[in-house]
Short mmCIF file of C-alpha atoms and ligand atoms in Angstrom, two decimals:
data_model
loop_
_atom_site.label_atom_id
_atom_site.label_comp_id
_atom_site.label_asym_id
_atom_site.label_seq_id
_atom_site.Cartn_x
_atom_site.Cartn_y
_atom_site.Cartn_z
CA MET K 1 92.10 124.00 101.39
CA GLU K 2 90.74 126.11 104.23
CA TRP K 3 91.91 123.66 106.88
CA LEU K 4 95.46 123.72 105.58
CA SER K 5 95.81 127.46 106.04
CA ARG K 6 94.10 127.19 109.41
CA ILE K 7 96.59 124.61 110.63
CA PHE K 8 99.77 125.80 108.97
CA GLY K 9 99.03 129.51 109.41
CA LYS K 10 98.33 132.01 106.65
CA LYS K 11 101.10 134.29 105.48
CA GLU K 12 100.54 137.80 106.70
CA GLN K 13 101.21 140.76 104.46
CA THR K 14 104.44 141.44 106.35
CA GLY K 15 105.71 138.07 105.21
CA HIS K 16 105.65 136.57 108.74
CA ALA K 17 103.48 133.50 109.09
CA ARG K 18 100.66 134.02 111.56
CA PRO K 19 100.96 131.71 114.59
CA ALA K 20 98.61 128.74 114.62
CA GLN K 21 96.30 128.02 117.53
CA VAL K 22 97.80 126.00 120.38
CA PHE K 23 96.03 124.96 123.60
CA PHE K 24 97.67 124.31 126.96
CA PHE K 25 96.30 123.04 130.26
CA ASN K 26 97.02 125.92 132.64
CA THR K 27 97.57 124.82 136.25
CA LEU K 28 96.59 128.35 137.30
CA SER K 29 93.02 128.09 135.99
CA GLY K 30 92.70 124.31 136.00
CA ASN K 31 91.50 124.54 132.38
CA LYS K 32 92.75 123.99 128.88
CA GLU K 33 93.23 127.44 127.35
CA LEU K 34 94.06 128.90 123.97
CA PHE K 35 97.64 130.18 124.10
CA ILE K 36 97.89 133.91 123.45
CA SER K 37 101.36 135.37 123.84
CA GLN K 38 102.01 138.83 125.25
CA LYS K 39 103.86 139.88 122.10
CA PRO K 40 102.55 138.62 118.76
CA GLY K 41 104.59 135.70 117.44
CA ILE K 42 106.97 135.63 120.41
CA ALA K 43 106.74 133.33 123.43
CA THR K 44 108.79 133.58 126.61
CA MET K 45 109.24 130.43 128.68
CA TYR K 46 111.03 129.66 131.94
CA THR K 47 111.63 126.20 133.38
CA CYS K 48 112.80 125.46 136.91
CA GLY K 49 115.97 123.50 136.36
CA PRO K 50 118.09 121.28 138.54
CA THR K 51 119.90 121.85 141.79
CA VAL K 52 123.32 120.76 140.62
CA TYR K 53 124.65 118.98 143.70
CA GLY K 54 124.68 115.57 142.03
CA GLN K 55 123.93 113.84 138.76
CA GLN K 56 120.40 114.42 137.51
CA HIS K 57 118.25 111.31 137.25
CA ILE K 58 115.79 110.53 134.47
CA GLY K 59 112.94 111.99 136.54
CA ASN K 60 114.74 115.35 136.61
CA LEU K 61 115.01 115.23 132.82
CA ARG K 62 111.23 114.99 132.35
CA PRO K 63 110.72 118.77 132.89
CA GLY K 64 113.38 119.32 130.20
CA MET K 65 111.32 117.16 127.84
CA LEU K 66 108.16 119.12 128.65
CA SER K 67 109.76 122.47 127.90
CA ASP K 68 111.34 121.06 124.73
CA THR K 69 108.00 119.74 123.49
CA ILE K 70 106.38 123.11 124.18
CA ALA K 71 109.19 124.94 122.36
CA ARG K 72 109.07 122.62 119.36
CA THR K 73 105.29 122.81 119.14
CA LEU K 74 105.24 126.60 119.41
CA GLY K 75 108.18 126.87 116.99
CA ALA K 76 106.30 124.78 114.42
CA ALA K 77 103.24 126.97 115.04
CA ASN K 78 105.33 130.00 113.95
CA TYR K 79 106.34 131.41 117.34
CA ARG K 80 109.83 132.53 118.18
CA VAL K 81 110.46 131.04 121.61
CA HIS K 82 112.84 132.55 124.19
CA ARG K 83 113.72 129.84 126.66
CA VAL K 84 115.46 129.82 130.01
CA ILE K 85 116.25 126.86 132.27
CA ASN K 86 117.94 127.93 135.48
CA ILE K 87 120.73 126.14 137.27
CA THR K 88 120.40 126.28 141.06
CA ASP K 89 123.87 126.48 142.56
CA VAL K 90 123.02 128.08 145.91
CA GLY K 91 120.09 128.49 148.30
CA HIS K 92 118.21 125.20 147.90
CA LEU K 93 118.29 123.55 151.32
CA VAL K 94 118.07 119.86 152.02
CA GLY K 95 114.38 119.31 152.77
CA ASP K 96 113.20 122.19 150.53
CA GLY K 97 112.23 124.42 153.49
CA ASP K 98 114.02 127.26 155.27
CA LYS K 99 116.19 125.10 157.48
CA GLY K 100 119.02 122.63 156.99
CA ALA K 101 122.22 122.57 154.96
CA ASP K 102 122.57 123.96 151.45
CA LYS K 103 122.42 121.05 148.96
CA ILE K 104 125.43 122.40 147.03
CA ALA K 105 127.52 122.55 150.20
CA VAL K 106 126.51 118.95 150.96
CA GLY K 107 127.62 117.91 147.46
CA ALA K 108 130.92 119.77 147.82
CA GLU K 109 131.62 118.06 151.14
CA ARG K 110 130.71 114.64 149.72
CA GLU K 111 133.10 115.03 146.81
CA LYS K 112 135.74 116.96 148.78
CA THR K 113 135.71 119.92 146.47
CA THR K 114 134.32 123.45 146.16
CA PRO K 115 130.66 124.45 145.56
CA GLN K 116 131.72 125.95 142.25
CA ALA K 117 133.40 122.73 141.08
CA ILE K 118 130.34 120.66 142.05
CA ALA K 119 128.01 123.05 140.27
CA ASP K 120 130.23 123.14 137.16
CA ARG K 121 130.47 119.37 136.97
CA TYR K 122 126.78 118.60 137.31
CA ALA K 123 125.49 121.57 135.31
CA LYS K 124 127.69 120.43 132.41
CA GLN K 125 126.44 116.86 132.73
CA PHE K 126 122.80 118.04 132.86
CA ILE K 127 123.20 120.09 129.68
CA GLU K 128 124.94 117.17 127.95
CA ASP K 129 122.07 114.87 128.99
CA LEU K 130 119.57 117.28 127.44
CA ALA K 131 121.63 117.41 124.24
CA ASP K 132 121.74 113.58 124.14
CA LEU K 133 117.95 113.65 124.31
CA ASN K 134 118.00 115.77 121.13
CA ILE K 135 117.10 118.98 122.95
CA ASP K 136 118.60 122.01 121.26
CA THR K 137 120.67 123.36 124.17
CA ALA K 138 122.22 126.10 122.02
CA ASP K 139 118.78 127.69 121.92
CA ILE K 140 118.38 127.79 125.71
CA ASP K 141 119.80 130.19 128.32
CA PHE K 142 121.09 128.36 131.42
CA PRO K 143 121.63 131.12 134.01
CA ARG K 144 123.12 130.28 137.39
CA ALA K 145 121.75 131.61 140.66
CA THR K 146 125.22 132.74 141.85
CA ASP K 147 125.55 134.96 138.76
CA TYR K 148 122.39 136.86 139.78
CA ILE K 149 123.08 137.68 143.43
CA LYS K 150 122.90 141.45 142.79
CA GLU K 151 119.50 141.07 141.10
CA GLN K 152 118.18 138.86 143.92
CA ILE K 153 119.27 141.43 146.52
CA ALA K 154 117.63 144.22 144.51
CA LEU K 155 114.35 142.30 144.31
CA ALA K 156 114.38 141.48 148.03
CA LYS K 157 115.08 145.17 148.73
CA THR K 158 112.08 146.22 146.62
CA LEU K 159 109.88 143.76 148.53
CA GLU K 160 111.15 145.12 151.83
CA GLU K 161 110.55 148.73 150.73
CA LYS K 162 107.02 147.89 149.62
CA GLY K 163 106.24 146.35 153.00
CA PHE K 164 106.12 142.69 151.93
CA ALA K 165 109.08 141.56 154.04
CA TYR K 166 110.15 141.48 157.69
CA PHE K 167 113.45 140.83 159.36
CA LEU K 168 114.23 138.08 161.86
CA PRO K 169 117.62 137.39 163.46
CA ASP K 170 118.40 134.75 160.82
CA GLY K 171 117.23 136.62 157.74
CA LEU K 172 114.67 138.53 155.71
CA TYR K 173 111.28 136.85 155.27
CA PHE K 174 108.41 137.33 152.82
CA ASP K 175 105.13 138.06 154.61
CA THR K 176 102.64 135.90 152.69
CA GLN K 177 99.65 137.42 154.48
CA LYS K 178 100.45 140.81 152.93
CA PHE K 179 100.05 139.35 149.45
CA PRO K 180 96.38 138.90 148.56
CA GLY K 181 95.64 135.61 146.86
CA TYR K 182 98.78 133.89 148.12
CA GLY K 183 98.69 130.22 147.10
CA LYS K 184 96.43 130.68 144.09
CA LEU K 185 98.38 128.29 141.86
CA GLY K 186 96.80 124.91 141.41
CA GLY K 187 93.98 125.83 143.77
CA LEU K 188 96.23 124.51 146.48
CA GLY K 189 95.71 127.38 148.87
CA GLY K 190 99.26 127.82 150.12
CA ALA K 191 97.94 130.42 152.57
CA HIS K 192 96.33 127.60 154.51
CA LEU K 193 99.56 125.76 155.07
CA THR K 194 99.91 124.84 158.66
CA ALA K 195 103.09 124.73 160.69
CA GLY K 196 104.95 121.48 160.30
CA ALA K 197 103.25 120.52 157.02
CA ARG K 198 106.23 120.30 154.63
CA VAL K 199 107.46 123.73 155.76
CA GLU K 200 109.68 123.58 158.78
CA VAL K 201 108.96 125.96 161.59
CA VAL K 202 111.31 128.90 161.96
CA LYS K 203 111.08 130.77 165.26
CA GLY K 204 109.47 134.18 164.85
CA LYS K 205 107.86 133.50 161.47
CA ARG K 206 104.51 135.30 161.36
CA HIS K 207 102.84 132.58 159.35
CA PRO K 208 103.93 129.03 158.46
CA SER K 209 103.86 129.79 154.74
CA ASP K 210 106.20 132.82 155.07
CA PHE K 211 109.56 132.05 153.46
CA VAL K 212 113.09 133.35 153.51
CA LEU K 213 114.29 135.89 150.92
CA TRP K 214 117.78 136.37 152.32
CA ARG K 215 119.38 134.12 154.88
CA ARG K 216 122.14 135.45 157.17
CA ALA K 217 125.31 133.41 156.82
CA LYS K 218 126.42 130.91 159.37
CA VAL K 219 130.19 131.21 160.00
CA ASN K 220 131.06 128.12 157.97
CA ASP K 221 128.73 128.78 155.00
CA LEU K 222 130.83 128.14 151.91
CA GLN K 223 128.91 130.61 149.74
CA GLN K 224 128.12 134.05 151.17
CA TRP K 225 127.79 137.61 149.92
CA ASP K 226 127.35 141.12 151.39
CA SER K 227 123.82 142.49 151.47
CA PRO K 228 121.78 145.19 153.23
CA TRP K 229 120.83 142.47 155.76
CA GLY K 230 124.38 141.37 156.47
CA ARG K 231 126.51 138.68 154.86
CA GLY K 232 124.48 135.74 153.72
CA ASN K 233 122.92 133.89 150.84
CA PRO K 234 119.62 134.04 148.95
CA GLY K 235 116.54 131.95 149.67
CA TRP K 236 115.75 129.32 147.04
CA HIS K 237 112.63 130.91 145.55
CA ILE K 238 114.01 134.40 144.90
CA GLU K 239 116.50 133.21 142.27
CA CYS K 240 113.77 132.26 139.81
CA SER K 241 111.86 135.53 140.27
CA ALA K 242 115.07 137.54 139.84
CA MET K 243 116.40 135.66 136.82
CA ILE K 244 113.03 135.72 135.06
CA ARG K 245 112.81 139.47 135.60
CA SER K 246 116.35 140.00 134.27
CA LEU K 247 116.23 137.65 131.32
CA LEU K 248 112.62 137.51 130.16
CA GLY K 249 110.87 140.50 131.75
CA GLN K 250 108.33 141.17 134.50
CA GLU K 251 105.50 139.42 132.71
CA ILE K 252 106.16 136.15 130.89
CA ASP K 253 104.07 133.74 128.87
CA ILE K 254 104.92 130.27 130.15
CA HIS K 255 106.48 128.81 133.27
CA THR K 256 107.05 125.07 133.67
CA GLY K 257 108.44 122.58 136.15
CA GLY K 258 107.71 119.34 137.95
CA GLU K 259 104.34 119.14 139.69
CA ASP K 260 106.00 119.01 143.12
CA LEU K 261 107.07 122.63 142.67
CA ALA K 262 103.61 124.11 142.19
CA GLN K 263 102.41 124.24 145.76
CA ILE K 264 105.27 126.05 147.46
CA HIS K 265 108.07 127.06 145.11
CA HIS K 266 105.85 128.41 142.34
CA ASN K 267 103.34 130.06 144.66
CA ASN K 268 106.32 131.77 146.30
CA GLU K 269 107.69 132.87 142.93
CA ILE K 270 104.28 134.39 142.11
CA ALA K 271 104.10 136.17 145.46
CA GLN K 272 107.58 137.71 145.13
CA SER K 273 107.26 138.74 141.49
CA GLU K 274 103.71 140.10 141.60
CA ALA K 275 104.24 141.90 144.91
CA ALA K 276 107.27 143.65 143.41
CA SER K 277 105.86 144.51 139.97
CA GLY K 278 102.12 144.77 140.58
CA ARG K 279 101.69 142.86 137.33
CA THR K 280 100.70 139.34 136.32
CA PHE K 281 103.87 137.30 136.57
CA VAL K 282 103.11 134.26 134.38
CA HIS K 283 100.16 133.65 132.07
CA TYR K 284 100.44 129.87 131.55
CA TRP K 285 101.73 127.42 134.15
CA LEU K 286 102.47 123.89 132.93
CA HIS K 287 103.58 121.09 135.23
CA ASN K 288 104.79 117.61 134.40
CA ALA K 289 103.79 114.58 136.48
CA PHE K 290 106.40 112.35 138.04
CA LEU K 291 108.44 109.58 136.61
CA THR K 292 108.02 106.62 138.93
CA MET K 293 109.66 103.23 139.36
CA SER K 294 107.95 100.26 141.01
CA GLY K 295 105.18 102.57 142.14
CA GLU K 296 107.41 105.20 143.78
CA LYS K 297 108.63 108.58 142.58
CA ILE K 298 112.17 108.34 141.25
CA SER K 299 114.14 110.40 143.70
CA LYS K 300 117.57 110.65 145.21
CA SER K 301 116.25 110.40 148.74
CA LEU K 302 114.47 107.09 147.95
CA GLY K 303 117.66 105.80 146.36
CA ASN K 304 115.86 104.38 143.28
CA VAL K 305 117.55 106.55 140.69
CA VAL K 306 118.44 105.77 137.09
CA HIS K 307 120.61 108.16 135.09
CA LEU K 308 120.79 108.69 131.36
CA SER K 309 124.42 107.49 131.58
CA ASP K 310 123.15 104.12 132.95
CA ILE K 311 120.84 103.84 129.96
CA ILE K 312 123.64 104.60 127.51
CA ALA K 313 125.96 102.17 129.32
CA LYS K 314 123.44 99.39 128.68
CA GLY K 315 123.68 100.06 124.95
CA PHE K 316 120.45 102.01 124.47
CA ASP K 317 120.18 105.00 122.19
CA PRO K 318 119.21 108.02 124.40
CA LEU K 319 116.39 108.62 121.92
CA ALA K 320 114.79 105.42 123.22
CA LEU K 321 114.30 107.30 126.49
CA ARG K 322 112.93 110.24 124.53
CA TYR K 323 110.43 107.94 122.81
CA PHE K 324 109.58 106.43 126.20
CA TYR K 325 108.73 109.89 127.64
CA LEU K 326 106.64 110.80 124.59
CA GLN K 327 104.52 107.64 124.87
CA ALA K 328 102.83 109.23 127.90
CA HIS K 329 101.08 112.57 128.17
CA TYR K 330 103.22 114.94 130.26
CA ARG K 331 100.50 115.29 132.91
CA THR K 332 100.32 111.51 133.42
CA PRO K 333 102.64 109.77 135.86
CA LEU K 334 104.99 107.55 133.90
CA SER K 335 106.38 104.32 135.25
CA PHE K 336 109.93 103.45 134.24
CA SER K 337 111.19 99.89 133.92
CA TRP K 338 113.99 98.43 131.85
CA ASP K 339 111.45 96.28 129.97
CA ALA K 340 109.39 99.35 129.12
CA LEU K 341 112.54 101.10 127.91
CA ALA K 342 113.46 98.09 125.76
CA GLY K 343 109.94 98.20 124.29
CA ALA K 344 110.39 101.89 123.49
CA ALA K 345 113.78 101.18 121.88
CA GLU K 346 112.26 98.49 119.67
CA ALA K 347 109.36 100.68 118.65
CA LEU K 348 111.67 103.59 117.85
CA GLY K 349 113.94 101.35 115.77
CA ARG K 350 110.96 100.13 113.76
CA LEU K 351 109.69 103.65 113.26
CA GLN K 352 113.09 104.84 112.08
CA ARG K 353 113.33 101.97 109.58
CA LEU K 354 109.84 102.68 108.29
CA ALA K 355 110.77 106.35 107.92
CA ARG K 356 113.95 105.49 106.04
CA ASP K 357 112.05 103.32 103.57
CA ILE K 358 109.53 106.12 103.04
CA ALA K 359 112.38 108.62 102.52
CA GLU K 360 113.50 106.45 99.61
CA GLU K 361 110.06 105.78 98.17
CA SER K 362 109.02 109.44 98.34
CA ARG K 363 112.46 110.72 97.26
CA ARG K 364 111.96 113.07 100.23
CA VAL K 365 109.15 114.89 98.48
CA SER K 366 106.35 115.87 100.86
CA GLU K 367 102.66 116.48 100.32
CA PRO K 368 99.99 117.73 102.71
CA SER K 369 97.33 115.34 103.93
CA GLU K 370 94.52 115.02 106.42
CA ALA K 371 96.90 112.84 108.48
CA ARG K 372 99.19 115.82 109.04
CA GLU K 373 96.21 117.83 110.23
CA ARG K 374 95.32 115.11 112.74
CA PHE K 375 98.92 115.02 113.96
CA LEU K 376 99.05 118.80 114.43
CA VAL K 377 95.68 118.88 116.15
CA ALA K 378 96.97 116.29 118.66
CA MET K 379 100.20 118.19 119.33
CA ARG K 380 98.41 121.53 119.61
CA ASP K 381 95.85 120.06 121.98
CA ASP K 382 97.96 120.34 125.14
CA LEU K 383 100.84 118.34 123.62
CA SER K 384 98.98 115.05 123.25
CA THR K 385 102.04 113.06 122.28
CA PRO K 386 100.47 109.57 122.70
CA GLN K 387 97.75 110.49 120.17
CA ALA K 388 100.34 112.07 117.86
CA LEU K 389 102.43 108.88 117.94
CA ALA K 390 99.31 106.81 117.25
CA VAL K 391 98.65 108.89 114.12
CA ILE K 392 102.23 108.32 112.94
CA TRP K 393 102.05 104.53 113.40
CA GLU K 394 98.65 104.28 111.76
CA VAL K 395 99.62 106.36 108.74
CA LEU K 396 103.12 105.01 108.10
CA ARG K 397 101.81 101.43 108.07
CA SER K 398 98.72 102.23 106.03
CA GLU K 399 98.34 101.71 102.28
CA GLU K 400 95.84 104.57 102.09
CA TYR K 401 98.50 107.28 101.92
CA THR K 402 101.07 108.02 99.24
CA PRO K 403 104.79 107.93 100.17
CA GLU K 404 104.84 111.72 99.69
CA GLU K 405 101.96 112.20 102.14
CA LYS K 406 103.74 109.93 104.58
CA TRP K 407 106.96 111.89 104.15
CA GLY K 408 105.05 115.11 104.89
CA LEU K 409 103.86 113.59 108.16
CA ILE K 410 107.39 112.42 108.99
CA LEU K 411 108.68 115.99 108.57
CA ASP K 412 106.05 117.29 111.00
CA ALA K 413 106.76 114.44 113.39
CA GLU K 414 110.46 115.24 113.31
CA ALA K 415 109.90 118.94 114.01
CA HIS K 416 107.64 118.22 117.00
CA LEU K 417 109.06 115.04 118.47
CA GLY K 418 112.75 114.98 117.48
CA LEU K 419 113.03 111.21 117.09
CA SER K 420 115.63 111.25 114.34
CA LEU K 421 113.16 110.06 111.71
CA THR K 422 114.56 112.09 108.83
CA ASN K 423 118.24 111.26 109.29
CA SER K 424 118.00 107.85 110.91
CA THR K 425 121.02 105.62 110.82
CA ALA K 426 119.08 102.68 112.25
CA PRO K 427 120.55 99.57 110.64
CA ALA K 428 118.40 97.84 108.05
CA PRO K 429 117.36 94.37 109.18
CA ARG K 430 119.43 92.81 106.39
CA GLU K 431 119.69 89.41 108.00
CA SER K 432 115.96 89.47 108.62
CA ALA K 433 115.22 90.30 105.01
CA ALA K 434 117.29 87.32 103.87
CA ALA K 435 115.48 84.86 106.14
CA PRO K 436 112.72 82.61 104.77
CA LYS K 437 109.18 83.89 104.97
CA GLU K 438 108.06 81.42 107.67
CA VAL K 439 110.90 82.61 109.94
CA LEU K 440 110.01 86.25 109.31
CA ASP K 441 106.38 85.43 110.11
CA MET K 442 107.42 83.83 113.39
CA LEU K 443 109.56 86.89 114.17
CA ALA K 444 106.62 89.22 113.52
CA LYS K 445 104.36 87.07 115.74
CA ARG K 446 106.99 87.10 118.49
CA GLU K 447 107.21 90.91 118.26
CA LYS K 448 103.45 91.15 118.61
CA ALA K 449 103.46 88.75 121.57
CA ARG K 450 106.18 90.85 123.26
CA MET K 451 104.24 94.06 122.67
CA ASP K 452 101.16 92.32 124.17
CA LYS K 453 103.32 91.16 127.10
CA ASP K 454 102.49 87.56 126.23
CA PHE K 455 105.96 86.36 127.16
CA ALA K 456 105.08 82.65 127.13
CA SER K 457 104.16 82.82 123.43
CA ALA K 458 107.18 85.04 122.72
CA ASP K 459 109.48 82.44 124.28
CA ARG K 460 107.83 79.61 122.38
CA LEU K 461 108.24 81.50 119.12
CA ARG K 462 111.88 82.21 119.92
CA SER K 463 112.61 78.50 120.28
CA ASP K 464 110.65 77.78 117.06
CA ILE K 465 112.87 80.34 115.31
CA GLU K 466 115.98 78.72 116.81
CA ASN K 467 114.81 75.30 115.64
CA SER K 468 114.62 76.79 112.14
CA GLY K 469 118.32 77.69 112.29
CA TYR K 470 118.16 81.37 113.34
CA ARG K 471 119.01 83.31 116.49
CA VAL K 472 117.08 86.42 117.61
CA ASP K 473 118.88 89.28 119.37
CA ASP K 474 116.87 92.17 120.75
CA GLY K 475 119.05 95.22 120.10
CA PRO K 476 118.18 98.84 120.81
CA ASN K 477 117.04 99.22 117.19
CA GLY K 478 114.81 96.18 117.17
CA PRO K 479 115.29 92.44 116.74
CA VAL K 480 118.08 91.08 114.56
CA LEU K 481 118.04 87.58 113.09
CA THR K 482 121.31 85.73 112.62
CA ARG K 483 121.65 82.43 110.81
CA THR K 484 123.10 79.71 113.05
CA THR K 485 123.17 76.77 110.58
CA LEU K 486 124.23 76.48 106.97
P1 AMP R 1 115.46 119.29 141.74
O1 AMP R 1 116.86 119.10 141.28
O2 AMP R 1 115.05 118.35 142.86
O3 AMP R 1 115.18 120.72 142.09
O4 AMP R 1 114.48 118.91 140.54
C1 AMP R 1 114.61 119.46 139.24
C2 AMP R 1 113.32 119.29 138.49
O5 AMP R 1 113.00 117.90 138.34
C3 AMP R 1 112.10 119.91 139.19
O6 AMP R 1 111.30 120.54 138.19
C4 AMP R 1 111.39 118.72 139.80
O7 AMP R 1 110.01 118.96 139.92
C5 AMP R 1 111.66 117.65 138.75
N1 AMP R 1 111.59 116.27 139.25
C6 AMP R 1 112.25 115.74 140.31
N2 AMP R 1 111.98 114.42 140.43
C7 AMP R 1 111.14 114.08 139.41
C8 AMP R 1 110.50 112.87 138.97
N3 AMP R 1 110.68 111.70 139.59
N4 AMP R 1 109.71 112.92 137.87
C9 AMP R 1 109.52 114.08 137.21
N5 AMP R 1 110.08 115.26 137.56
C10 AMP R 1 110.89 115.27 138.65
ZN1 ZN R 2 111.86 128.02 140.13
#
């Protein structure tokens, strides 16, 4: 069974399982690369988290799903993963550049409260949303920018001492032309940014891509601290560099975030961290594509936001959203609609019921199989969740595998995807089971028509079912038949 030890990792003499091979698409190189951690068996990962000035929408939760899928996949490949997701509670200005109001101050004004209260409220809600998505929040550090002011000042000071910064009347700026290779991430060439292109012009800046490290306070700034450059507050980018340095070290394995962050925010993080340490900052950069709705990015400024709380209020299990995310590869834009979510809920319900039946048939005894290898290969090939889900559906519905082999696959699926397949409480379709075979056949055909988006046939089948004395309700766990005549 050579392949088994290759995939599951051989036991080393120390008793620690050797990590299995995992490949990630690295935005830095533009290639899929074998993951090699700095320290054997340990992976450090940082994710740019939310600016907590309002409730996070389901687009903002996609980066959380990416980092969770990485952590689960590396965990199952025998890595110990140290994870950090920061909470931005100061410094991020409306418009993302170096001008404008601080988003947290805007939130505080809107809700007539303090920056701290706004940050507390929405950070808590964000972490609860992640937990609802079955992300293990106890295993993640959630540092806040305002708790690392001292560290941000120290880093800015180092950059100034090393000649990478210059002072203007409104603050201390990073001189991007002093840092060779500025803008290397994503081949986007941040050094070629021109004035007015996304970055607002600040008078006296030496180059349009230069960015603020420390901003001098305006009189009415709600959050301000003493610093060598006067009272003020940190620039947005420096918090990530400072918190990574404090919590994970000067050189980390993985950094993730939404793809919109790569061009400016992440190139600026690289510039600050590498200029200060002289070392490689991050070895693997992974970025998720956007969640869209009706062809547009879901975003607060476009006003087309959906929150996890809206999804729960409509009676969906949050795991339906999890399943929905996993149906697409993380580097593919994903289009949200309520119909698509309902489809994901139905599919998840069916999968959970299949898994529960297999739990019984196998008596929860697992056996290895070639199917498990195919599943692991998909997950370890840059987190190919659509292919991994396809393997699960194919195998669980097939007669070629024993219940024990299927249960083995379900255990792997649960570890990597977290879809509550091993402890599902999805209701059994009892009413459905009691219905006559021709009604069940019509129900199955209607399900297929719905999956194929053939709504005319689905509607016709629904009225055929009703004419046979049954009603169909599409619940979050799949369709339920209820008898309407005696
Ligand atoms: P923000 O609160 O705007 O700083 O965003 C927090 C995280 O969510 C960042 O990693 C963004 O790149 C990401 N993000 C924002 N909008 C979307 C979206 N529609 N789809 C996917 N990721 C998003
Ligand atoms: Zn960041």
